[in-house]
Structure formats: structure tokens, C-alpha cells
mmCIF file of C-alpha atoms and ligand atoms in Angstrom:
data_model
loop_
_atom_site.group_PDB
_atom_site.id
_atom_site.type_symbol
_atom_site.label_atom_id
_atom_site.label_comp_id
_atom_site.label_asym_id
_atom_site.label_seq_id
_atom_site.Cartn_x
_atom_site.Cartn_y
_atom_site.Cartn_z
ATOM 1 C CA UNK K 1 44.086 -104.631 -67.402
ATOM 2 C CA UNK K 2 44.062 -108.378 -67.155
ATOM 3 C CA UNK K 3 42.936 -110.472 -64.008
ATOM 4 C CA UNK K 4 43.918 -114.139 -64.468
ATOM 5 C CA UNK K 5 42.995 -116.890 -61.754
ATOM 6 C CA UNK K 6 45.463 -120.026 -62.017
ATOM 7 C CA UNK K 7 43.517 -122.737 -60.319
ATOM 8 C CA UNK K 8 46.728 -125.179 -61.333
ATOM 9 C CA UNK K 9 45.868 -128.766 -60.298
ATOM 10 C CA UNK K 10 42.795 -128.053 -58.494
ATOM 11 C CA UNK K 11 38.964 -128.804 -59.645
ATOM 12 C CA UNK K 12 36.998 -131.854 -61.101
ATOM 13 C CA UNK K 13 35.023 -131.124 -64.250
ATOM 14 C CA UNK K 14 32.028 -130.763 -62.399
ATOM 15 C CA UNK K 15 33.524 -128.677 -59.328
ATOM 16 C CA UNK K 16 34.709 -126.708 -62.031
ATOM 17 C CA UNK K 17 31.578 -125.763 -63.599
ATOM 18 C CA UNK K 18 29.929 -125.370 -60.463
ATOM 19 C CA UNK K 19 32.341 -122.883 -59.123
ATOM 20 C CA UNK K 20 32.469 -120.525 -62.531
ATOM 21 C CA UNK K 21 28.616 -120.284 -62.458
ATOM 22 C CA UNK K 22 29.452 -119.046 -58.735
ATOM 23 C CA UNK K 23 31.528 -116.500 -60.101
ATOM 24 C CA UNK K 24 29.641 -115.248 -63.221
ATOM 25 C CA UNK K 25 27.571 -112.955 -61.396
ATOM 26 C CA UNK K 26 30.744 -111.722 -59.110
ATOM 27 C CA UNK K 27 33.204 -110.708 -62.040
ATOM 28 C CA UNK K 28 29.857 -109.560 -64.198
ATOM 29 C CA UNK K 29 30.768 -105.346 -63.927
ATOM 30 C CA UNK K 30 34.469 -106.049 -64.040
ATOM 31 C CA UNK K 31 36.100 -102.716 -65.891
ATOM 32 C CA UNK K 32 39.131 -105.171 -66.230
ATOM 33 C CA UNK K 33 39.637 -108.348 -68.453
ATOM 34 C CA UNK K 34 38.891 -111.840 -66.670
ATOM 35 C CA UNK K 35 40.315 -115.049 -67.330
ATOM 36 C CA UNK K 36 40.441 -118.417 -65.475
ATOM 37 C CA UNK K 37 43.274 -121.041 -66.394
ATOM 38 C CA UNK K 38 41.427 -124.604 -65.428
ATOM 39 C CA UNK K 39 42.902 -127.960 -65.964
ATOM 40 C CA UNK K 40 42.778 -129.327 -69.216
ATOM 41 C CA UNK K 41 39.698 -131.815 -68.230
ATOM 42 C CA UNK K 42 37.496 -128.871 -67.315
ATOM 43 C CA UNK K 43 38.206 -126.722 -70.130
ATOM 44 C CA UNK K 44 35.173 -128.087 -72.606
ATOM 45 C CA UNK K 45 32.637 -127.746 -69.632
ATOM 46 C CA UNK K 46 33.836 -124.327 -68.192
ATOM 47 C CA UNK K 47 33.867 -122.822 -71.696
ATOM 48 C CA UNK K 48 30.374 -124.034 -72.201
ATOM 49 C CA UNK K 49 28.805 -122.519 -69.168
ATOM 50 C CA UNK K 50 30.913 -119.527 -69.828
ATOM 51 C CA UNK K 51 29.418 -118.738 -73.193
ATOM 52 C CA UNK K 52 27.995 -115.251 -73.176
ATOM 53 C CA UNK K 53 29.896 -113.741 -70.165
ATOM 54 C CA UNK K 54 33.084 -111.453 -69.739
ATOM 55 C CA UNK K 55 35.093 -114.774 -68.843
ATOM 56 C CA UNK K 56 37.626 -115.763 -70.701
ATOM 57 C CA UNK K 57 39.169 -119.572 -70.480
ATOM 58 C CA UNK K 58 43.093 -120.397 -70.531
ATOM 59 C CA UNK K 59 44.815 -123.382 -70.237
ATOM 60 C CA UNK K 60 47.673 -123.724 -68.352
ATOM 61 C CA UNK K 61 50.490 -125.180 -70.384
ATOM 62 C CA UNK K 62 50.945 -126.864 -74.281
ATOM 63 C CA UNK K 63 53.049 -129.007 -76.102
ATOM 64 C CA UNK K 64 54.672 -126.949 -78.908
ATOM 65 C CA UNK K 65 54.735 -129.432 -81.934
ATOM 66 C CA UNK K 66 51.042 -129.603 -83.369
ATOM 67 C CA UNK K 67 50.511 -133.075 -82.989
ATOM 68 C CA UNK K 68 52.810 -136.658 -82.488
ATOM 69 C CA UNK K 69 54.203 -138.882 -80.293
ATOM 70 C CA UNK K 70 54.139 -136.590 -77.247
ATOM 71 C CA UNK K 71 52.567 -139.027 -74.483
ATOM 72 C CA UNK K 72 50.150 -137.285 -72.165
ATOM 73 C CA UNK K 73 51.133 -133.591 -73.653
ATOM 74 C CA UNK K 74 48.243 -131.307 -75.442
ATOM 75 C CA UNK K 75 48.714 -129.352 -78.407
ATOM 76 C CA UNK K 76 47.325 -125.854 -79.155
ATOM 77 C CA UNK K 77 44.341 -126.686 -81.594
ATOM 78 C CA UNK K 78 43.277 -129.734 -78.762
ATOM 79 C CA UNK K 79 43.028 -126.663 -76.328
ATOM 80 C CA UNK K 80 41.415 -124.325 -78.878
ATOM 81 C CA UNK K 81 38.746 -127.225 -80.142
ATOM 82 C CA UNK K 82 38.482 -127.634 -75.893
ATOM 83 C CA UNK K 83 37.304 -123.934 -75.546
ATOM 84 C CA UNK K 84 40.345 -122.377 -74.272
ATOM 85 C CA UNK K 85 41.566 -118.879 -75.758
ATOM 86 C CA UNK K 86 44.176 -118.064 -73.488
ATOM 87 C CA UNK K 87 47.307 -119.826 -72.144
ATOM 88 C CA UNK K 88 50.007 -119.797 -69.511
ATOM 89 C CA UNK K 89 52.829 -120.428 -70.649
ATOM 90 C CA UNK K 90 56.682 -120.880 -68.577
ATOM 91 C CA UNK K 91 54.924 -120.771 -65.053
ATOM 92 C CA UNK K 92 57.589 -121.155 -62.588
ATOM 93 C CA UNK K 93 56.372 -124.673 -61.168
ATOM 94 C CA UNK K 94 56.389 -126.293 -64.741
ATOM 95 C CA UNK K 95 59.994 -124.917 -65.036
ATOM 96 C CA UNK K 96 61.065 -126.032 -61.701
ATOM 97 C CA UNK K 97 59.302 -129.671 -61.248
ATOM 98 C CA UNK K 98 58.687 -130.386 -65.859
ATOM 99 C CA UNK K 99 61.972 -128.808 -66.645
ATOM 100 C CA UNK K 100 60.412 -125.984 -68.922
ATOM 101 C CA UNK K 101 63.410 -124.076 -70.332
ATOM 102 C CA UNK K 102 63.470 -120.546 -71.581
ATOM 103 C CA UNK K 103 64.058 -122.251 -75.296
ATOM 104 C CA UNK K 104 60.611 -124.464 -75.003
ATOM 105 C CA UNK K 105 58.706 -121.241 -73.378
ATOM 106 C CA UNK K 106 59.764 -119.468 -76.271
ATOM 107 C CA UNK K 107 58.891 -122.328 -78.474
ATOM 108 C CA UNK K 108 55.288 -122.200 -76.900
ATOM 109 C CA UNK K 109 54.554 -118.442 -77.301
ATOM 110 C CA UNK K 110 55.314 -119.336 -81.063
ATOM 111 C CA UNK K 111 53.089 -122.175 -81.241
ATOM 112 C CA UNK K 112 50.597 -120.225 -79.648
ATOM 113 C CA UNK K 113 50.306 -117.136 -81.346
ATOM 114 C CA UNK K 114 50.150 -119.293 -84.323
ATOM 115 C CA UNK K 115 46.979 -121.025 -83.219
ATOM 116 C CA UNK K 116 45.202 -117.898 -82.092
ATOM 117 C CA UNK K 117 45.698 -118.303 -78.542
ATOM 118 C CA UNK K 118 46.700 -115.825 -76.444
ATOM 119 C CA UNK K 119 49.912 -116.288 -74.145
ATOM 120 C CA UNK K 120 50.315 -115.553 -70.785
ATOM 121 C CA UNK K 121 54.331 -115.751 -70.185
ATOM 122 C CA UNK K 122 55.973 -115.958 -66.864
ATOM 123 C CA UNK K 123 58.696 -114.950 -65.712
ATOM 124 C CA UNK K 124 59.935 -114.167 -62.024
ATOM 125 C CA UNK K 125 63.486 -114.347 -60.051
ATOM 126 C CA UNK K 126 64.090 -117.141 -56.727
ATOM 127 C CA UNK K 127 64.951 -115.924 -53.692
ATOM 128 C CA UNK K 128 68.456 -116.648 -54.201
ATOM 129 C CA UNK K 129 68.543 -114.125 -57.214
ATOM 130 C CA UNK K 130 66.878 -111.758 -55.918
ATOM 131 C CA UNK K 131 69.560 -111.997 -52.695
ATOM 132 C CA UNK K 132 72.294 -112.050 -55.269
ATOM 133 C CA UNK K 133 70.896 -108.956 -56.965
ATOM 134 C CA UNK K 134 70.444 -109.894 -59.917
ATOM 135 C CA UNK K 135 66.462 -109.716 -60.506
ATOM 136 C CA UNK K 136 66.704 -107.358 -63.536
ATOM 137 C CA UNK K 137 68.956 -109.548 -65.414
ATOM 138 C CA UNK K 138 67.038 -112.599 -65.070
ATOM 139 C CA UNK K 139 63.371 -111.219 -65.992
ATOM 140 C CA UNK K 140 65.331 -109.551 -68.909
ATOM 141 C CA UNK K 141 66.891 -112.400 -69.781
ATOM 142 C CA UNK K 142 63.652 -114.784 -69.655
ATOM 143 C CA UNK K 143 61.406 -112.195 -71.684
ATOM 144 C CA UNK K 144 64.017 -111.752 -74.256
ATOM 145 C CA UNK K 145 64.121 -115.586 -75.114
ATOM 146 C CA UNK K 146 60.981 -115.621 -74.387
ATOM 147 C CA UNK K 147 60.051 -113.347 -77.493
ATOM 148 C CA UNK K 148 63.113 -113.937 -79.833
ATOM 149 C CA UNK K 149 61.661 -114.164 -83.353
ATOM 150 C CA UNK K 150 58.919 -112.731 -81.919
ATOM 151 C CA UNK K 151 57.972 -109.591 -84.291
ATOM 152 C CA UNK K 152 56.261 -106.460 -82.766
ATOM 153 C CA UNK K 153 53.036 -107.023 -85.117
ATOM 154 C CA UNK K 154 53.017 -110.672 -83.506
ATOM 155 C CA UNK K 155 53.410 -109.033 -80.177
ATOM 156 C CA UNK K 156 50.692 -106.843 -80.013
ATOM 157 C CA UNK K 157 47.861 -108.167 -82.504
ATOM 158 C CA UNK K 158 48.589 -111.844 -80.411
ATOM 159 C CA UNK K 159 47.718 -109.488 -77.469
ATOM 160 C CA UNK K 160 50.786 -111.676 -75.603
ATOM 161 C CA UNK K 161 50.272 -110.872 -71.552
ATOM 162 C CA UNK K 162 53.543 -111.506 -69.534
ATOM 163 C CA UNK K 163 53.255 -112.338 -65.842
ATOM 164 C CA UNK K 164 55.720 -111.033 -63.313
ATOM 165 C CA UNK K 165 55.796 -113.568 -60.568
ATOM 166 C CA UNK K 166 58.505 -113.530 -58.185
ATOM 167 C CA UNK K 167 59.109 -117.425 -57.313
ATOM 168 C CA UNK K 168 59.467 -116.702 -53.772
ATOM 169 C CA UNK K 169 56.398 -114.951 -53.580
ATOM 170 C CA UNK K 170 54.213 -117.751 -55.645
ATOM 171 C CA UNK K 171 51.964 -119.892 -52.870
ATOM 172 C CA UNK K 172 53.746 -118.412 -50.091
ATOM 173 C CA UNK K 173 51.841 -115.497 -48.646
ATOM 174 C CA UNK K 174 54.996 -113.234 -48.988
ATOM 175 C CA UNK K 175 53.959 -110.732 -51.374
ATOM 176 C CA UNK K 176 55.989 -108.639 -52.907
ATOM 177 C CA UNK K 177 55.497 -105.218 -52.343
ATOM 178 C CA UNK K 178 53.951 -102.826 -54.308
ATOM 179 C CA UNK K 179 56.970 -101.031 -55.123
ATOM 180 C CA UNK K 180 58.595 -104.471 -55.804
ATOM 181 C CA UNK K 181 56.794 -105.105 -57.647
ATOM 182 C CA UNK K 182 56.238 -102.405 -59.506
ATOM 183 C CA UNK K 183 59.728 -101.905 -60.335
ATOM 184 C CA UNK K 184 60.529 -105.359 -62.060
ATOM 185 C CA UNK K 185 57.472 -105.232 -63.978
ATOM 186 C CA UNK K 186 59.029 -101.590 -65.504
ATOM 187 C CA UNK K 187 61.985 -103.557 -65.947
ATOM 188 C CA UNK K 188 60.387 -105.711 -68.323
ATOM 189 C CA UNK K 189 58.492 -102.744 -69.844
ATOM 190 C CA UNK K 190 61.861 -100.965 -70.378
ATOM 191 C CA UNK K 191 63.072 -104.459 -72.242
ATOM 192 C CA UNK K 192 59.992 -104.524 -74.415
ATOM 193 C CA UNK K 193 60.290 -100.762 -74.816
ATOM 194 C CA UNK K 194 63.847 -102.208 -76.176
ATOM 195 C CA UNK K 195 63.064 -104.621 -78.131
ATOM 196 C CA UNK K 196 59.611 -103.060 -79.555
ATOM 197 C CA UNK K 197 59.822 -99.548 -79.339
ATOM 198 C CA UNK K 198 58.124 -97.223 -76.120
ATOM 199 C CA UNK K 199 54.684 -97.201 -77.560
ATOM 200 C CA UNK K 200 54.205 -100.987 -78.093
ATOM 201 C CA UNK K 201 55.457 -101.942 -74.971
ATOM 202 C CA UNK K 202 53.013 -99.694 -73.525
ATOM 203 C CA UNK K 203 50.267 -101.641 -75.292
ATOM 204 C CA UNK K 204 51.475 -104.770 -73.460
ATOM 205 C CA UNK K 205 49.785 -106.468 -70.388
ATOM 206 C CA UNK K 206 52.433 -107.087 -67.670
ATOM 207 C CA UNK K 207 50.598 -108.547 -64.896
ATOM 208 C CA UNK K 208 52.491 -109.065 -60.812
ATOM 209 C CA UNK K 209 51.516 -112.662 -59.345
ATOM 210 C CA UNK K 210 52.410 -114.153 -56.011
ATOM 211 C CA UNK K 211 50.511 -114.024 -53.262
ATOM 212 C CA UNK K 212 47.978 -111.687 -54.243
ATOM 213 C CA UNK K 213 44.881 -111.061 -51.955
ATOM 214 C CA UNK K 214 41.205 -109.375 -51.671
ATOM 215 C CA UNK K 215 43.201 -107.230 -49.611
ATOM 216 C CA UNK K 216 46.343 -106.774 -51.069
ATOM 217 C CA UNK K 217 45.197 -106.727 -55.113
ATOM 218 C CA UNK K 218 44.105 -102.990 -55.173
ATOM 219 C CA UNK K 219 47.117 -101.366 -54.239
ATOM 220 C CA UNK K 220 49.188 -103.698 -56.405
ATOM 221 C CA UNK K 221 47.057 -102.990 -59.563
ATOM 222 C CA UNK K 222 47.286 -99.182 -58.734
ATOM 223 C CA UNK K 223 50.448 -99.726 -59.164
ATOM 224 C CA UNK K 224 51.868 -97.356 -62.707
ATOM 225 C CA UNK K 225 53.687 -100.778 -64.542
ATOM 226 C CA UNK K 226 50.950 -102.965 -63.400
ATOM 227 C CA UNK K 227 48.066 -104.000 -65.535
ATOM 228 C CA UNK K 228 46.475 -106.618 -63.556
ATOM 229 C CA UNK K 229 47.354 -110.182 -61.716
ATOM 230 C CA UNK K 230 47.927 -113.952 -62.095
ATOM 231 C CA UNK K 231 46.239 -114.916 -59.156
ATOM 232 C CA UNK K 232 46.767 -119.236 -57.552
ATOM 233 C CA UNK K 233 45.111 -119.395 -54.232
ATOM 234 C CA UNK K 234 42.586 -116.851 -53.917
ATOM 235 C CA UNK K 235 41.266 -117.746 -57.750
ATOM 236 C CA UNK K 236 39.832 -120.805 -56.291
ATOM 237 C CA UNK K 237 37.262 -118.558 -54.044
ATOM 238 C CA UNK K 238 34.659 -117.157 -55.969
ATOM 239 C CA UNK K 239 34.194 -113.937 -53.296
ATOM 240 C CA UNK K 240 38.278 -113.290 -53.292
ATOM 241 C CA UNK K 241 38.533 -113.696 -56.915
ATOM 242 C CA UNK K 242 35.261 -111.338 -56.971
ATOM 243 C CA UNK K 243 36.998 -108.509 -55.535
ATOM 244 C CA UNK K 244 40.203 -109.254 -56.836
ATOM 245 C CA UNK K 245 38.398 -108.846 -60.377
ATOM 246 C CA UNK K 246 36.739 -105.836 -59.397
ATOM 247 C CA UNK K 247 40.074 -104.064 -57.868
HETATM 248 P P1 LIG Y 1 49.571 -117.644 -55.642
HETATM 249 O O1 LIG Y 1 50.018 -118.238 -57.070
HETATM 250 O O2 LIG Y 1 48.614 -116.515 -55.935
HETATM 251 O O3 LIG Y 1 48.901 -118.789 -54.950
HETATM 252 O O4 LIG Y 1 50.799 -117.174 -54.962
HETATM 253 C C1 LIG Y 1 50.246 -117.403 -58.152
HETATM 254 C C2 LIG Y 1 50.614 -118.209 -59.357
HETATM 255 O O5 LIG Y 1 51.299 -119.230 -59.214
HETATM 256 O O6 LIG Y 1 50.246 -117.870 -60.490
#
């Protein structure tokens, strides 16, 4: 059980830090993993004043080549020297407004899992596929080029996390429902269980995101296929993401 906040572009360096040491005390019994993905130029600070706590610290995207002429990209060992021991990776809004393919997002998890840094992968349908009925086969087919070449040792020793988020839930209140919800994210655990066998894709973190709530996070995470949340808006209170931690 994961809880991830995704603050995306939100947060100075020093709001940053002054809103984690907020939190530290909130999250401090959490039975269930925390992480908060901050923007690149709060990562050395956050990680700092997170030393010693449950917290963990993600970035939100990478550059997969280790190092060139990328202009204004990052590369996995900046983010790891930066603090950060997690990463998204594939969020819907850097493949709808950066072009992010299913090809780069699986070039990412490799790069990566080859640095030591944990991926969170998303994946999630549009309103128009999910109208069209074809949900399944578009989470299949983004977590199956998301992992190709991807070996089961890699899988689970990497500790990979893969976020359901339903693009027409993401930012806009409309949550999917539990059962929604639920479902796709067994979809994906009957691809892993495909790909990987039953017991390692019962090892596997699949988390729901979109819209999830204080009120609306404990019911989700009851949920049988769902091991915790990627969590936008209500990340960037410290008293939502409190309880949303502790659901
Ligand atoms: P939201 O965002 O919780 O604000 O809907 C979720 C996400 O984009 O990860």
C-alpha cells in the first residue's frame, strides 16, 4: 500500500519545505507507504528536511538517456544526487501537452530501474475510450509497452508501482467509482498476472488516481485490486493528504 501526492507544478523551494514539515507529524503512524512527487527545484530541500521520516521523495518525470544535449530535461542520477527515490513516470498530462509516448514511458521505466529509482507508471483511458468501450484494451495495451523487456526479477526487486488514473477523472472532481475503479486496476493485475505469473503480480502496487478525496480515499483503498493512490489536488493540503495517508 502506496499513497503518492503529485503536487505537479505547484510549490517554491521554500513553500515546499515548509509544507512537508507540516505534514511530517500528519503521515507519522501511516500503516501505508508515503511519497510526495515535488518539482524538480524542491527536491534537494524536501529530501533534506525529510531525512529520518516515513516520507519518501519522487520526482515527477526524467529524460531517459543519462546525460547530453537534452535542453531543460533531467536525467535519473541528477534526480537521485537531488534526493529523489521515486518517480512518475507516463502521467497523462506529460503525454497529452509533452507528447510522452508509450515507447519513451517504457524507455523511462528502463532508465529508471537502472538507476535505482523506483517508477511510478501511469496509465488511464479518456473519456472517449471509455465511451467507446474500450478501457481494458488501452490500460493493457499501455502497461504492456510499458514493461516490454521488462523481466519479472526487474519488476518486483525495482518495486515498479503502476498508477491507474482514468484521464477523465484526473483534476476534475469526477471520481471514478469504487467499483470502477476497482475493476481496471484487476485488469491490469490480470495483464501482469500474464505477463509475470499470478504471484508476482500480486506483489505489485497498482494504485487508482483521479479525484481522490479525505472523503472518498477510504473506500477506494478498501477496494480488493487497490493498493493505494496518486493523489494531485488534495496532496497539496497537509490535513487532506493526512487522512488520505492514514485511510
Ligand atoms: P487529482 O490528480 O487528484 O487532482 O485528480 C491526480 C493526478 O493527476 O495524479
Amino acid at each position: 500500500m502506496i499513497v503518492a501526492g503529485n503536487w505537479k507544478m505547484n510549490k517554491t523551494p521554500a513553500e515546499a519545505v515548509a509544507f512537508v514539515k507540516e505534514l511530517i507529524p500528519k503521515v507519522a503512524g501511516a500503516k501505508a507507504g508515503v511519497v510526495v512527487a515535488v518539482p524538480f527545484t524542491a527536491l534537494p530541500g524536501v529530501a533534506g528536511a525529510l531525512k529520518g521520516t516515513n516520507i519518501k521523495v519522487a520526482a515527477q518525470n526524467l529524460h531517459f538517456e543519462a546525460k547530453g544535449a537534452y535542453t531543460g530535461e533531467i536525467s535519473a542520477d541528477m534526480l537521485k544526487g537531488a534526493g529523489a527515490e521515486y518517480v512518475i513516470i507516463g502521467h497523462s498530462e506529460r503525454r497529452q501537452y509533452f507528447g510522452e509516448t508509450d515507447e519513451t514511458v517504457n524507455k523511462k521505466v528502463h532508465t529508471a530501474i537502472a538507476a535505482g529509482l523506483v517508477p511510478i507508471v501511469c496509465v488511464g483511458e479518456s473519456r472517449t475510450e471509455r465511451e467507446q468501450g474500450v478501457t481494458a484494451e488501452v490500460v493493457r495495451r499501455q502497461v504492456k509497452i510499458a514493461l516490454l523487456n521488462v523481466g519479472g526479477d526487474a519488476l518486483l526487486s525495482s518495486g515498479l508501482v503502476v498508477a491507474y488514473e482514468p484521464i477523465w477523472a484526473i483534476g476534475t472532481g469526477l471520481t471514478a467509482t469504487n467499483e470502477q475503479a476497482n475493476e481496471v486496476c484487476g485488469v491490469i493485475r490480470g495483464l501482469l498476472g500474464e505477463l509475470y505469473g499470478a504471484g508476482a503480480a500480486k506483489k505489485v502496487c497498482i494504485q487508482y488516481g483521479g479525484s481522490v478525496t479525505a472523503s472518498n480515499a477510504k473506500e477506494l483503498f478498501a477496494m480488493p485490486e487497490i493498493d493505494g493512490g496518486l493523489v494531485g489536488g488534495a496532496s497539496l493540503k497537509a490535513d487532506d493528504f493526512g487522512v488520505i495517508a492514514n485511510a
